[in-house]
PDB file of C-alpha atoms in Angstrom:
ATOM      1  CA  UNK A1176      97.384  94.142  73.854  1.00  0.00           C
ATOM      2  CA  UNK A1177     101.125  95.090  74.682  1.00  0.00           C
ATOM      3  CA  UNK A1178     103.222  92.309  76.418  1.00  0.00           C
ATOM      4  CA  UNK A1179     103.289  93.532  79.905  1.00  0.00           C
ATOM      5  CA  UNK A1180     103.715  89.927  81.394  1.00  0.00           C
ATOM      6  CA  UNK A1181     101.747  88.571  84.119  1.00  0.00           C
ATOM      7  CA  UNK A1182     105.075  87.932  85.983  1.00  0.00           C
ATOM      8  CA  UNK A1183     106.133  91.628  85.765  1.00  0.00           C
ATOM      9  CA  UNK A1184     102.764  92.744  87.249  1.00  0.00           C
ATOM     10  CA  UNK A1185     102.641  89.803  89.917  1.00  0.00           C
ATOM     11  CA  UNK A1186     106.140  91.103  91.172  1.00  0.00           C
ATOM     12  CA  UNK A1187     104.886  94.657  91.038  1.00  0.00           C
ATOM     13  CA  UNK A1188     102.005  93.740  93.170  1.00  0.00           C
ATOM     14  CA  UNK A1189     103.634  91.688  95.573  1.00  0.00           C
ATOM     15  CA  UNK A1190     106.341  94.263  96.217  1.00  0.00           C
ATOM     16  CA  UNK A1191     103.575  97.126  96.516  1.00  0.00           C
ATOM     17  CA  UNK A1192     101.626  95.015  99.277  1.00  0.00           C
ATOM     18  CA  UNK A1193     104.837  94.196 100.984  1.00  0.00           C
ATOM     19  CA  UNK A1194     105.412  98.013 101.404  1.00  0.00           C
ATOM     20  CA  UNK A1195     101.945  98.884 102.107  1.00  0.00           C
ATOM     21  CA  UNK A1196     102.270  98.708 105.818  1.00  0.00           C
ATOM     22  CA  UNK A1197     104.712 101.648 105.785  1.00  0.00           C
ATOM     23  CA  UNK A1198     102.526 103.824 103.924  1.00  0.00           C
ATOM     24  CA  UNK A1199     100.313 106.322 105.593  1.00  0.00           C
ATOM     25  CA  UNK A1200      97.952 106.295 102.589  1.00  0.00           C
ATOM     26  CA  UNK A1201      97.608 110.179 102.097  1.00  0.00           C
ATOM     27  CA  UNK A1202      99.881 112.091  99.905  1.00  0.00           C
ATOM     28  CA  UNK A1203     101.921 114.952 101.836  1.00  0.00           C
ATOM     29  CA  UNK A1204     103.548 116.573  98.659  1.00  0.00           C
ATOM     30  CA  UNK A1205     101.930 117.582  95.265  1.00  0.00           C
ATOM     31  CA  UNK A1206     103.841 118.408  92.246  1.00  0.00           C
ATOM     32  CA  UNK A1207     102.037 119.983  89.202  1.00  0.00           C
ATOM     33  CA  UNK A1208     103.931 120.222  86.011  1.00  0.00           C
ATOM     34  CA  UNK A1209     102.101 123.223  83.827  1.00  0.00           C
ATOM     35  CA  UNK A1210     101.316 121.319  80.704  1.00  0.00           C
ATOM     36  CA  UNK A1211      99.604 124.143  78.509  1.00  0.00           C
ATOM     37  CA  UNK A1212     100.588 124.602  75.044  1.00  0.00           C
ATOM     38  CA  UNK A1213     103.113 127.155  76.129  1.00  0.00           C
ATOM     39  CA  UNK A1214     104.676 124.716  78.804  1.00  0.00           C
ATOM     40  CA  UNK A1215     104.710 121.840  76.184  1.00  0.00           C
ATOM     41  CA  UNK A1216     106.474 123.932  73.628  1.00  0.00           C
ATOM     42  CA  UNK A1217     108.829 125.008  76.166  1.00  0.00           C
ATOM     43  CA  UNK A1218     109.877 121.443  77.432  1.00  0.00           C
ATOM     44  CA  UNK A1219     107.266 120.463  80.246  1.00  0.00           C
ATOM     45  CA  UNK A1220     107.206 117.026  79.009  1.00  0.00           C
ATOM     46  CA  UNK A1221     111.056 116.798  79.829  1.00  0.00           C
ATOM     47  CA  UNK A1222     110.343 118.250  83.223  1.00  0.00           C
ATOM     48  CA  UNK A1223     107.749 115.771  83.753  1.00  0.00           C
ATOM     49  CA  UNK A1224     110.150 112.963  82.948  1.00  0.00           C
ATOM     50  CA  UNK A1225     112.787 114.298  85.209  1.00  0.00           C
ATOM     51  CA  UNK A1226     110.243 114.463  88.157  1.00  0.00           C
ATOM     52  CA  UNK A1227     109.096 110.932  87.308  1.00  0.00           C
ATOM     53  CA  UNK A1228     112.505 109.542  87.331  1.00  0.00           C
ATOM     54  CA  UNK A1229     113.451 111.382  90.712  1.00  0.00           C
ATOM     55  CA  UNK A1230     110.360 110.313  92.289  1.00  0.00           C
ATOM     56  CA  UNK A1231     111.041 106.597  91.240  1.00  0.00           C
ATOM     57  CA  UNK A1232     114.643 106.784  92.382  1.00  0.00           C
ATOM     58  CA  UNK A1233     113.455 108.200  95.648  1.00  0.00           C
ATOM     59  CA  UNK A1234     111.105 105.312  96.570  1.00  0.00           C
ATOM     60  CA  UNK A1235     108.806 107.886  98.225  1.00  0.00           C
ATOM     61  CA  UNK A1236     105.004 106.835  97.978  1.00  0.00           C
ATOM     62  CA  UNK A1237     103.489 110.118  99.338  1.00  0.00           C
ATOM     63  CA  UNK A1238     104.277 112.351  96.422  1.00  0.00           C
ATOM     64  CA  UNK A1239     101.603 112.844  93.683  1.00  0.00           C
ATOM     65  CA  UNK A1240     102.343 114.341  90.205  1.00  0.00           C
ATOM     66  CA  UNK A1241      99.642 116.030  88.105  1.00  0.00           C
ATOM     67  CA  UNK A1242      99.663 118.451  85.376  1.00  0.00           C
ATOM     68  CA  UNK A1243      97.653 121.604  84.764  1.00  0.00           C
ATOM     69  CA  UNK A1244      96.950 123.934  81.773  1.00  0.00           C
ATOM     70  CA  UNK A1245      98.444 127.308  80.823  1.00  0.00           C
ATOM     71  CA  UNK A1246      98.761 129.489  83.906  1.00  0.00           C
ATOM     72  CA  UNK A1247      98.889 132.700  81.940  1.00  0.00           C
ATOM     73  CA  UNK A1248     102.658 133.257  82.382  1.00  0.00           C
ATOM     74  CA  UNK A1249     103.612 131.636  79.087  1.00  0.00           C
ATOM     75  CA  UNK A1250     107.097 133.509  78.721  1.00  0.00           C
ATOM     76  CA  UNK A1251     108.139 131.680  82.020  1.00  0.00           C
ATOM     77  CA  UNK A1252     107.519 128.115  81.062  1.00  0.00           C
ATOM     78  CA  UNK A1253     108.320 125.567  81.806  1.00  0.00           C
ATOM     79  CA  UNK A1254     106.761 125.829  85.314  1.00  0.00           C
ATOM     80  CA  UNK A1255     105.844 123.578  87.954  1.00  0.00           C
ATOM     81  CA  UNK A1256     104.311 124.123  91.365  1.00  0.00           C
ATOM     82  CA  UNK A1257     105.029 122.194  94.723  1.00  0.00           C
ATOM     83  CA  UNK A1258     102.666 121.965  97.221  1.00  0.00           C
ATOM     84  CA  UNK A1259     103.444 120.459 100.764  1.00  0.00           C
ATOM     85  CA  UNK A1260     100.696 119.850 102.967  1.00  0.00           C
ATOM     86  CA  UNK A1261     100.401 122.684 105.507  1.00  0.00           C
ATOM     87  CA  UNK A1262     102.874 124.980 103.336  1.00  0.00           C
ATOM     88  CA  UNK A1263     102.056 127.606 100.676  1.00  0.00           C
ATOM     89  CA  UNK A1264     102.310 126.236  97.238  1.00  0.00           C
ATOM     90  CA  UNK A1265     105.600 127.633  95.415  1.00  0.00           C
ATOM     91  CA  UNK A1266     105.603 128.156  91.734  1.00  0.00           C
ATOM     92  CA  UNK A1267     108.771 127.513  90.042  1.00  0.00           C
ATOM     93  CA  UNK A1268     109.761 129.172  86.466  1.00  0.00           C
ATOM     94  CA  UNK A1269     112.026 128.861  83.643  1.00  0.00           C
ATOM     95  CA  UNK A1270     113.002 125.119  84.583  1.00  0.00           C
ATOM     96  CA  UNK A1271     115.435 123.056  83.247  1.00  0.00           C
ATOM     97  CA  UNK A1272     115.969 119.336  84.240  1.00  0.00           C
ATOM     98  CA  UNK A1273     119.081 120.552  86.556  1.00  0.00           C
ATOM     99  CA  UNK A1274     116.829 123.027  88.333  1.00  0.00           C
ATOM    100  CA  UNK A1275     114.008 120.400  88.514  1.00  0.00           C
ATOM    101  CA  UNK A1276     116.529 117.847  90.185  1.00  0.00           C
ATOM    102  CA  UNK A1277     117.500 120.499  92.727  1.00  0.00           C
ATOM    103  CA  UNK A1278     113.928 121.478  93.482  1.00  0.00           C
ATOM    104  CA  UNK A1279     112.959 117.589  93.791  1.00  0.00           C
ATOM    105  CA  UNK A1280     115.803 117.097  96.393  1.00  0.00           C
ATOM    106  CA  UNK A1281     115.483 120.375  98.454  1.00  0.00           C
ATOM    107  CA  UNK A1282     111.851 120.998  98.257  1.00  0.00           C
ATOM    108  CA  UNK A1283     109.750 118.014  97.628  1.00  0.00           C
ATOM    109  CA  UNK A1284     112.503 115.588  99.659  1.00  0.00           C
ATOM    110  CA  UNK A1285     113.845 118.211 102.108  1.00  0.00           C
ATOM    111  CA  UNK A1286     110.936 120.575 102.650  1.00  0.00           C
ATOM    112  CA  UNK A1287     112.928 123.751 102.021  1.00  0.00           C
ATOM    113  CA  UNK A1288     111.745 125.966  98.987  1.00  0.00           C
ATOM    114  CA  UNK A1289     114.483 126.779  96.353  1.00  0.00           C
ATOM    115  CA  UNK A1290     114.097 130.604  96.342  1.00  0.00           C
ATOM    116  CA  UNK A1291     116.411 131.015  93.396  1.00  0.00           C
ATOM    117  CA  UNK A1292     114.084 129.425  91.054  1.00  0.00           C
ATOM    118  CA  UNK A1293     110.598 130.315  92.738  1.00  0.00           C
ATOM    119  CA  UNK A1294     108.117 132.931  91.321  1.00  0.00           C
ATOM    120  CA  UNK A1295     106.207 133.644  94.235  1.00  0.00           C
ATOM    121  CA  UNK A1296     105.886 131.802  97.534  1.00  0.00           C
ATOM    122  CA  UNK A1297     102.275 132.410  98.776  1.00  0.00           C
ATOM    123  CA  UNK A1298     100.487 135.595  98.028  1.00  0.00           C
ATOM    124  CA  UNK A1299      98.766 138.462  99.781  1.00  0.00           C
ATOM    125  CA  UNK A1300      95.893 140.595  98.998  1.00  0.00           C
ATOM    126  CA  UNK A1301      96.099 144.382  99.178  1.00  0.00           C
ATOM    127  CA  UNK A1302      93.566 147.064  99.014  1.00  0.00           C
TER     128      UNK A1302
ATOM    129  CA  UNK B 255     105.875 122.363  68.612  1.00  0.00           C
ATOM    130  CA  UNK B 256     109.060 120.277  67.689  1.00  0.00           C
ATOM    131  CA  UNK B 257     107.161 116.887  66.671  1.00  0.00           C
ATOM    132  CA  UNK B 258     104.013 115.009  66.681  1.00  0.00           C
ATOM    133  CA  UNK B 259     104.222 113.469  69.914  1.00  0.00           C
ATOM    134  CA  UNK B 260     104.186 116.920  71.535  1.00  0.00           C
ATOM    135  CA  UNK B 261     101.160 117.688  69.604  1.00  0.00           C
ATOM    136  CA  UNK B 262      99.472 114.840  70.704  1.00  0.00           C
ATOM    137  CA  UNK B 263     100.052 115.819  74.568  1.00  0.00           C
ATOM    138  CA  UNK B 264      98.756 119.038  73.783  1.00  0.00           C
ATOM    139  CA  UNK B 265      95.366 117.899  72.331  1.00  0.00           C
ATOM    140  CA  UNK B 266      95.058 115.218  75.248  1.00  0.00           C
ATOM    141  CA  UNK B 267      95.497 117.912  77.790  1.00  0.00           C
ATOM    142  CA  UNK B 268      92.577 119.772  76.116  1.00  0.00           C
ATOM    143  CA  UNK B 269      90.547 116.381  76.593  1.00  0.00           C
ATOM    144  CA  UNK B 270      91.504 116.541  80.238  1.00  0.00           C
ATOM    145  CA  UNK B 271      90.429 120.278  80.561  1.00  0.00           C
ATOM    146  CA  UNK B 272      87.096 118.921  78.963  1.00  0.00           C
ATOM    147  CA  UNK B 273      86.726 116.540  81.800  1.00  0.00           C
ATOM    148  CA  UNK B 274      87.362 113.338  79.763  1.00  0.00           C
ATOM    149  CA  UNK B 275      87.368 110.005  81.726  1.00  0.00           C
ATOM    150  CA  UNK B 276      88.908 108.164  78.563  1.00  0.00           C
ATOM    151  CA  UNK B 277      91.230 109.338  75.893  1.00  0.00           C
ATOM    152  CA  UNK B 278      91.921 107.259  72.863  1.00  0.00           C
ATOM    153  CA  UNK B 279      95.293 108.056  70.867  1.00  0.00           C
ATOM    154  CA  UNK B 280      95.657 106.156  67.484  1.00  0.00           C
ATOM    155  CA  UNK B 281      98.556 106.656  65.078  1.00  0.00           C
ATOM    156  CA  UNK B 282      98.177 105.023  61.824  1.00  0.00           C
ATOM    157  CA  UNK B 283     100.989 104.730  59.122  1.00  0.00           C
ATOM    158  CA  UNK B 284     100.123 103.865  55.827  1.00  0.00           C
ATOM    159  CA  UNK B 285     102.941 103.525  53.615  1.00  0.00           C
ATOM    160  CA  UNK B 286     101.147 102.568  50.492  1.00  0.00           C
ATOM    161  CA  UNK B 287      99.111 105.522  50.777  1.00  0.00           C
ATOM    162  CA  UNK B 288     101.732 107.715  51.828  1.00  0.00           C
ATOM    163  CA  UNK B 289      99.683 108.850  54.786  1.00  0.00           C
ATOM    164  CA  UNK B 290     100.100 109.160  58.491  1.00  0.00           C
ATOM    165  CA  UNK B 291      97.138 109.817  60.504  1.00  0.00           C
ATOM    166  CA  UNK B 292      96.812 110.850  64.302  1.00  0.00           C
ATOM    167  CA  UNK B 293      93.657 110.701  65.957  1.00  0.00           C
ATOM    168  CA  UNK B 294      92.907 111.757  69.650  1.00  0.00           C
ATOM    169  CA  UNK B 295      89.336 111.013  70.815  1.00  0.00           C
ATOM    170  CA  UNK B 296      87.732 111.856  74.238  1.00  0.00           C
ATOM    171  CA  UNK B 297      84.639 111.476  75.950  1.00  0.00           C
ATOM    172  CA  UNK B 298      84.694 114.875  77.533  1.00  0.00           C
ATOM    173  CA  UNK B 299      81.903 117.688  77.499  1.00  0.00           C
ATOM    174  CA  UNK B 300      82.334 118.505  73.542  1.00  0.00           C
ATOM    175  CA  UNK B 301      81.816 121.716  71.955  1.00  0.00           C
ATOM    176  CA  UNK B 302      78.830 123.303  70.458  1.00  0.00           C
ATOM    177  CA  UNK B 303      78.943 124.400  66.900  1.00  0.00           C
ATOM    178  CA  UNK B 304      79.675 128.079  67.599  1.00  0.00           C
ATOM    179  CA  UNK B 305      82.722 127.012  69.646  1.00  0.00           C
ATOM    180  CA  UNK B 306      83.714 124.469  67.106  1.00  0.00           C
ATOM    181  CA  UNK B 307      83.667 127.261  64.349  1.00  0.00           C
ATOM    182  CA  UNK B 308      86.242 129.292  66.030  1.00  0.00           C
ATOM    183  CA  UNK B 309      88.839 126.820  67.305  1.00  0.00           C
ATOM    184  CA  UNK B 310      91.118 127.612  64.555  1.00  0.00           C
ATOM    185  CA  UNK B 311      91.323 131.190  65.385  1.00  0.00           C
ATOM    186  CA  UNK B 312      94.434 131.773  67.406  1.00  0.00           C
ATOM    187  CA  UNK B 313      93.019 134.451  69.402  1.00  0.00           C
ATOM    188  CA  UNK B 314      89.957 132.279  70.443  1.00  0.00           C
ATOM    189  CA  UNK B 315      90.191 130.375  73.791  1.00  0.00           C
ATOM    190  CA  UNK B 316      87.763 129.195  76.467  1.00  0.00           C
ATOM    191  CA  UNK B 317      90.363 129.006  79.136  1.00  0.00           C
ATOM    192  CA  UNK B 318      90.303 132.921  80.541  1.00  0.00           C
ATOM    193  CA  UNK B 319      93.401 133.868  78.735  1.00  0.00           C
ATOM    194  CA  UNK B 320      93.971 135.391  75.494  1.00  0.00           C
ATOM    195  CA  UNK B 321      95.212 133.191  72.790  1.00  0.00           C
ATOM    196  CA  UNK B 322      94.373 129.475  72.124  1.00  0.00           C
ATOM    197  CA  UNK B 323      97.198 128.065  69.937  1.00  0.00           C
ATOM    198  CA  UNK B 324      97.051 124.303  70.226  1.00  0.00           C
ATOM    199  CA  UNK B 325      94.487 123.579  67.495  1.00  0.00           C
ATOM    200  CA  UNK B 326      96.012 126.356  65.133  1.00  0.00           C
ATOM    201  CA  UNK B 327      99.320 124.924  65.473  1.00  0.00           C
ATOM    202  CA  UNK B 328      98.424 121.347  64.713  1.00  0.00           C
ATOM    203  CA  UNK B 329      96.187 122.484  61.785  1.00  0.00           C
ATOM    204  CA  UNK B 330      99.349 124.342  60.557  1.00  0.00           C
ATOM    205  CA  UNK B 331     101.640 121.328  60.948  1.00  0.00           C
ATOM    206  CA  UNK B 332      99.306 119.115  59.175  1.00  0.00           C
ATOM    207  CA  UNK B 333      98.508 121.499  56.275  1.00  0.00           C
ATOM    208  CA  UNK B 334     102.125 122.308  55.759  1.00  0.00           C
ATOM    209  CA  UNK B 335     102.850 118.467  55.237  1.00  0.00           C
ATOM    210  CA  UNK B 336     100.113 118.188  52.611  1.00  0.00           C
ATOM    211  CA  UNK B 337      97.300 116.990  55.145  1.00  0.00           C
ATOM    212  CA  UNK B 338      94.567 118.553  56.971  1.00  0.00           C
ATOM    213  CA  UNK B 339      93.050 118.514  60.334  1.00  0.00           C
ATOM    214  CA  UNK B 340      89.517 117.533  61.030  1.00  0.00           C
ATOM    215  CA  UNK B 341      87.658 118.130  64.507  1.00  0.00           C
ATOM    216  CA  UNK B 342      84.287 116.421  65.167  1.00  0.00           C
ATOM    217  CA  UNK B 343      82.468 117.381  68.475  1.00  0.00           C
ATOM    218  CA  UNK B 344      79.069 117.888  69.943  1.00  0.00           C
ATOM    219  CA  UNK B 345      78.082 118.761  73.410  1.00  0.00           C
ATOM    220  CA  UNK B 346      77.902 115.672  75.942  1.00  0.00           C
ATOM    221  CA  UNK B 347      79.641 113.460  72.969  1.00  0.00           C
ATOM    222  CA  UNK B 348      83.068 114.353  73.428  1.00  0.00           C
ATOM    223  CA  UNK B 349      85.653 115.345  70.724  1.00  0.00           C
ATOM    224  CA  UNK B 350      87.448 113.557  68.063  1.00  0.00           C
ATOM    225  CA  UNK B 351      90.760 115.343  66.404  1.00  0.00           C
ATOM    226  CA  UNK B 352      92.120 113.824  63.344  1.00  0.00           C
ATOM    227  CA  UNK B 353      95.331 115.197  61.705  1.00  0.00           C
ATOM    228  CA  UNK B 354      96.492 113.808  58.456  1.00  0.00           C
ATOM    229  CA  UNK B 355      99.973 114.226  57.130  1.00  0.00           C
ATOM    230  CA  UNK B 356     101.664 112.983  53.834  1.00  0.00           C
ATOM    231  CA  UNK B 357     104.037 110.555  55.405  1.00  0.00           C
ATOM    232  CA  UNK B 358     107.029 111.572  53.097  1.00  0.00           C
ATOM    233  CA  UNK B 359     106.488 115.099  53.132  1.00  0.00           C
ATOM    234  CA  UNK B 360     109.761 116.988  53.720  1.00  0.00           C
ATOM    235  CA  UNK B 361     107.727 119.261  56.095  1.00  0.00           C
ATOM    236  CA  UNK B 362     105.985 116.526  58.159  1.00  0.00           C
ATOM    237  CA  UNK B 363     107.355 116.701  61.647  1.00  0.00           C
ATOM    238  CA  UNK B 364     108.846 113.572  63.299  1.00  0.00           C
ATOM    239  CA  UNK B 365     106.621 111.346  65.466  1.00  0.00           C
ATOM    240  CA  UNK B 366     109.010 112.118  68.305  1.00  0.00           C
ATOM    241  CA  UNK B 367     108.808 110.389  71.859  1.00  0.00           C
ATOM    242  CA  UNK B 368     105.183 108.904  71.583  1.00  0.00           C
ATOM    243  CA  UNK B 369     106.010 106.879  74.629  1.00  0.00           C
ATOM    244  CA  UNK B 370     106.959 109.827  76.630  1.00  0.00           C
ATOM    245  CA  UNK B 371     103.500 111.488  75.790  1.00  0.00           C
ATOM    246  CA  UNK B 372     101.686 108.358  76.829  1.00  0.00           C
ATOM    247  CA  UNK B 373     103.633 108.055  80.224  1.00  0.00           C
ATOM    248  CA  UNK B 374     102.971 111.675  81.010  1.00  0.00           C
ATOM    249  CA  UNK B 375      99.288 111.191  80.555  1.00  0.00           C
ATOM    250  CA  UNK B 376      99.266 108.313  82.473  1.00  0.00           C
ATOM    251  CA  UNK B 377     101.390 109.435  85.345  1.00  0.00           C
ATOM    252  CA  UNK B 378      99.549 112.838  85.549  1.00  0.00           C
ATOM    253  CA  UNK B 379      96.120 111.551  85.381  1.00  0.00           C
ATOM    254  CA  UNK B 380      95.942 108.026  86.655  1.00  0.00           C
ATOM    255  CA  UNK B 381      92.198 108.420  87.002  1.00  0.00           C
ATOM    256  CA  UNK B 382      91.521 108.732  83.411  1.00  0.00           C
ATOM    257  CA  UNK B 383      91.707 105.867  81.142  1.00  0.00           C
ATOM    258  CA  UNK B 384      94.161 105.955  77.997  1.00  0.00           C
ATOM    259  CA  UNK B 385      94.025 103.759  75.016  1.00  0.00           C
ATOM    260  CA  UNK B 386      97.248 104.093  72.843  1.00  0.00           C
ATOM    261  CA  UNK B 387      97.229 102.380  69.732  1.00  0.00           C
ATOM    262  CA  UNK B 388      99.845 102.142  66.784  1.00  0.00           C
ATOM    263  CA  UNK B 389      98.930 100.707  63.332  1.00  0.00           C
ATOM    264  CA  UNK B 390     101.308  99.766  60.556  1.00  0.00           C
ATOM    265  CA  UNK B 391      99.686  97.816  57.856  1.00  0.00           C
ATOM    266  CA  UNK B 392      98.397  94.502  59.413  1.00  0.00           C
ATOM    267  CA  UNK B 393     100.807  95.215  62.603  1.00  0.00           C
ATOM    268  CA  UNK B 394      98.627  96.541  65.615  1.00  0.00           C
ATOM    269  CA  UNK B 395     100.182  97.531  68.903  1.00  0.00           C
ATOM    270  CA  UNK B 396      97.670  98.337  71.783  1.00  0.00           C
ATOM    271  CA  UNK B 397      98.094  99.642  75.297  1.00  0.00           C
ATOM    272  CA  UNK B 398      94.898 100.066  77.153  1.00  0.00           C
ATOM    273  CA  UNK B 399      94.941 101.310  80.812  1.00  0.00           C
ATOM    274  CA  UNK B 400      91.439  99.589  81.464  1.00  0.00           C
ATOM    275  CA  UNK B 401      92.983  96.220  81.111  1.00  0.00           C
ATOM    276  CA  UNK B 402      96.323  97.113  82.995  1.00  0.00           C
ATOM    277  CA  UNK B 403      94.355  98.539  85.899  1.00  0.00           C
ATOM    278  CA  UNK B 404      92.425  95.298  85.994  1.00  0.00           C
ATOM    279  CA  UNK B 405      95.379  93.272  86.323  1.00  0.00           C
ATOM    280  CA  UNK B 406      96.909  95.468  88.966  1.00  0.00           C
ATOM    281  CA  UNK B 407      94.227  94.798  91.263  1.00  0.00           C
ATOM    282  CA  UNK B 408      94.343  98.121  93.078  1.00  0.00           C
ATOM    283  CA  UNK B 409      97.953  98.862  92.828  1.00  0.00           C
ATOM    284  CA  UNK B 410      97.912 102.427  91.462  1.00  0.00           C
ATOM    285  CA  UNK B 411      98.821 102.515  87.771  1.00  0.00           C
ATOM    286  CA  UNK B 412     100.944 105.551  88.774  1.00  0.00           C
ATOM    287  CA  UNK B 413     103.090 103.881  91.026  1.00  0.00           C
ATOM    288  CA  UNK B 414     106.702 104.327  89.858  1.00  0.00           C
ATOM    289  CA  UNK B 415     107.274 100.498  89.239  1.00  0.00           C
ATOM    290  CA  UNK B 416     104.271 100.192  87.018  1.00  0.00           C
ATOM    291  CA  UNK B 417     105.300 103.163  85.082  1.00  0.00           C
ATOM    292  CA  UNK B 418     108.783 101.658  84.538  1.00  0.00           C
ATOM    293  CA  UNK B 419     107.304  98.483  83.430  1.00  0.00           C
ATOM    294  CA  UNK B 420     104.974 100.452  81.062  1.00  0.00           C
ATOM    295  CA  UNK B 421     107.803 102.345  79.573  1.00  0.00           C
ATOM    296  CA  UNK B 422     109.886  99.194  78.985  1.00  0.00           C
ATOM    297  CA  UNK B 423     106.671  97.822  77.179  1.00  0.00           C
ATOM    298  CA  UNK B 424     106.271 100.929  75.171  1.00  0.00           C
ATOM    299  CA  UNK B 425     109.976 100.823  74.183  1.00  0.00           C
ATOM    300  CA  UNK B 426     109.963  97.279  73.108  1.00  0.00           C
ATOM    301  CA  UNK B 427     106.550  96.759  71.451  1.00  0.00           C
ATOM    302  CA  UNK B 428     105.586 100.031  70.036  1.00  0.00           C
ATOM    303  CA  UNK B 429     107.971 100.608  67.124  1.00  0.00           C
ATOM    304  CA  UNK B 430     106.586 103.273  64.751  1.00  0.00           C
ATOM    305  CA  UNK B 431     108.986 105.600  66.119  1.00  0.00           C
ATOM    306  CA  UNK B 432     111.861 103.444  65.067  1.00  0.00           C
ATOM    307  CA  UNK B 433     110.435 103.527  61.375  1.00  0.00           C
ATOM    308  CA  UNK B 434     110.239 107.155  61.409  1.00  0.00           C
ATOM    309  CA  UNK B 435     112.663 109.837  60.496  1.00  0.00           C
ATOM    310  CA  UNK B 436     114.545 111.346  63.419  1.00  0.00           C
TER     311      UNK B 436
END
């Protein structure tokens, strides 16, 4: 078993519990990095790394990160979708770490979608 | 795919789509045999014989799109490096993907950022258990999220502080990458 020392884990547990009173318990933002074969080949893991690093730096506890499969727009990978509770999900395309930093700061943290990089905000059905 | 770690992530994502609860990733370096073996085993829903017979076809997929390139890419990478791909699967029994490469083959992809792949899986799917093991001769390094979750006593494994500690552990205790070509 890898050496993740008991002291490390105890410190993490103590800090987590000390901050627990500040938590609301529910996630308010969900970030989905598209991790199909196309996404991975285009650099999705680097986008995931960027989101993880920004989340760690932010100290936010109400943001959940996950991955999904191919969304059928392989030529626009890497992509991610940001969903704030109460708002329409926004899908971002052709990402780079720099674009991802900006999306994290302005949309995940600030609540304003970054229109420059968005594919579509919500959708409508026409007949 | 640029390197082996990205192939592993891709195959593990297949396991997630197959509703795996546990994914085991084992990378074995056997210098004496000139062999590098990568195994990704899951307990997902598995495939029937008809599906299994078609997975190397790049125009076969079960995911409602037109192509299915993950397995064909990995098969090609293994074969061009003097190795082979084998996939064992049965409905309800999960799937085991094994890729073998000649370790010294000029066309073998580098291992790449194996830690990055493991962390991406843990961070994105904390509810799924991940075993990551590296073997090199007698040396074995092992990280099992079941054991870590037990120690964490309810603190989420996807908490950024935990992920940072795991990243440090992967960097210091798992050294196959440092013995690999860059």
